[in-house]
């Protein structure tokens, strides 16, 4: 029966660790100002539009 207790404690520790990681990611995400978000989105759009779309730009038919 003792291993059940150890397994339960390990599960609780895993849930707590996951919660801490999620909370940290949420704080990082909310730390951006609207101008920073707009700038990042525009740069990602620019990168995506300059890349060659899949299937285009090749001579294969």
XYZ file of N, CA and C in Angstrom:
183
model
N 0.801 -1.207 0.000
C 0.000 0.000 0.000
C 0.847 1.275 0.000
N 2.057 1.177 0.429
C 2.874 2.370 0.552
C 3.167 3.005 -0.811
N 3.306 2.169 -1.837
C 3.619 2.721 -3.148
C 2.456 3.545 -3.685
N 1.222 3.282 -3.253
C 0.088 4.099 -3.661
C 0.225 5.528 -3.138
N 0.725 5.627 -1.909
C 0.924 6.958 -1.321
C 2.001 7.720 -2.086
N 3.077 7.025 -2.417
C 4.167 7.656 -3.161
C 3.675 8.086 -4.540
N 2.913 7.233 -5.196
C 2.363 7.558 -6.511
C 1.430 8.765 -6.427
N 0.614 8.833 -5.392
C -0.292 9.962 -5.205
C 0.459 11.263 -4.974
N 1.497 11.212 -4.148
C 2.297 12.410 -3.890
C 3.017 12.868 -5.155
N 3.493 11.913 -5.949
C 4.153 12.270 -7.205
C 3.153 12.929 -8.159
N 1.944 12.444 -8.190
C 0.907 13.036 -9.040
C 0.572 14.457 -8.616
N 0.459 14.661 -7.306
C 0.164 16.001 -6.789
C 1.305 16.955 -7.127
N 2.542 16.486 -6.979
C 3.698 17.325 -7.304
C 3.711 17.670 -8.794
N 3.338 16.717 -9.643
C 3.284 16.968 -11.084
C 2.238 18.003 -11.445
N 1.089 17.932 -10.819
C 0.023 18.906 -11.074
C 0.454 20.298 -10.615
N 1.091 20.363 -9.452
C 1.551 21.663 -8.945
C 2.617 22.260 -9.863
N 3.535 21.431 -10.337
C 4.586 21.920 -11.229
C 3.992 22.407 -12.549
N 3.025 21.690 -13.078
C 2.376 22.100 -14.324
C 1.652 23.425 -14.145
N 0.982 23.587 -13.011
C 0.291 24.836 -12.727
C 1.250 26.013 -12.659
N 2.419 25.781 -12.067
C 3.420 26.846 -11.971
C 3.921 27.244 -13.356
N 4.131 26.272 -14.226
C 4.605 26.567 -15.587
C 3.543 27.333 -16.369
N 2.309 26.946 -16.234
C 1.218 27.629 -16.935
C 1.080 29.063 -16.433
N 1.166 29.253 -15.118
C 1.049 30.601 -14.552
C 2.190 31.490 -15.039
N 3.397 30.945 -15.116
C 4.537 31.734 -15.586
C 4.343 32.139 -17.042
N 3.881 31.214 -17.873
C 3.651 31.522 -19.286
C 2.566 32.592 -19.436
N 1.541 32.515 -18.616
C 0.460 33.497 -18.684
C 0.964 34.882 -18.290
N 1.796 34.957 -17.278
C 2.352 36.248 -16.873
C 3.224 36.832 -17.975
N 4.010 35.994 -18.628
C 4.845 36.476 -19.734
C 3.990 37.003 -20.871
N 2.920 36.286 -21.192
C 2.054 36.685 -22.297
C 1.372 38.007 -22.003
N 0.925 38.197 -20.800
C 0.217 39.424 -20.442
C 1.153 40.609 -20.264
N 2.447 40.377 -20.234
C 3.403 41.460 -20.022
C 3.628 42.290 -21.287
N 3.162 41.822 -22.437
C 3.348 42.558 -23.677
C 2.375 43.728 -23.751
N 2.860 44.836 -24.247
C 1.971 45.969 -24.483
C 1.277 45.754 -25.829
N 0.169 46.430 -26.072
C -0.507 46.277 -27.366
C 0.395 46.626 -28.544
N 1.254 47.624 -28.375
C 2.168 47.996 -29.459
C 3.168 46.877 -29.746
N 3.654 46.208 -28.689
C 4.590 45.094 -28.885
C 3.918 43.939 -29.610
N 2.688 43.654 -29.229
C 1.947 42.569 -29.884
C 1.730 42.898 -31.355
N 1.329 44.134 -31.646
C 1.097 44.559 -33.026
C 2.384 44.437 -33.846
N 3.507 44.869 -33.269
C 4.789 44.806 -33.959
C 5.179 43.348 -34.246
N 4.983 42.471 -33.260
C 5.333 41.063 -33.458
C 4.453 40.418 -34.523
N 3.160 40.728 -34.500
C 2.258 40.158 -35.500
C 2.610 40.636 -36.906
N 2.930 41.907 -37.026
C 3.306 42.437 -38.344
C 4.593 41.805 -38.852
N 5.570 41.602 -37.965
C 6.825 40.983 -38.401
C 6.598 39.523 -38.798
N 5.719 38.819 -38.069
C 5.411 37.435 -38.441
C 4.687 37.371 -39.778
N 3.786 38.320 -40.014
C 3.077 38.360 -41.296
C 4.052 38.635 -42.426
N 4.978 39.545 -42.208
C 5.981 39.867 -43.226
C 6.843 38.649 -43.543
N 7.254 37.927 -42.501
C 8.056 36.714 -42.716
C 7.260 35.681 -43.496
N 6.003 35.522 -43.147
C 5.175 34.523 -43.812
C 4.925 34.886 -45.273
N 4.787 36.157 -45.557
C 4.505 36.561 -46.939
C 5.754 36.505 -47.814
N 6.940 36.580 -47.229
C 8.164 36.500 -48.029
C 8.586 35.059 -48.280
N 8.121 34.119 -47.450
C 8.444 32.705 -47.659
C 7.687 32.176 -48.870
N 8.296 31.226 -49.563
C 7.635 30.604 -50.697
C 6.606 29.609 -50.171
N 5.360 29.713 -50.576
C 4.345 28.759 -50.130
C 4.682 27.343 -50.593
N 4.261 26.365 -49.849
C 4.536 24.963 -50.167
C 3.941 24.617 -51.521
N 4.723 23.952 -52.331
C 4.243 23.515 -53.625
C 4.453 24.531 -54.729
N 4.846 25.735 -54.412
C 5.076 26.748 -55.431
C 6.560 27.041 -55.510
N 6.990 27.455 -56.646
C 8.392 27.819 -56.815
C 9.273 26.652 -57.226
N 8.689 25.491 -57.469
C 9.467 24.353 -57.927
C 9.117 24.074 -59.376
N 10.018 23.421 -60.075
C 9.814 23.120 -61.486
C 9.176 21.749 -61.698
N 8.857 21.040 -60.613
C 8.292 19.704 -60.741
C 6.828 19.790 -61.162
N 6.415 18.871 -62.037
C 5.022 18.800 -62.461
C 4.560 17.392 -62.462
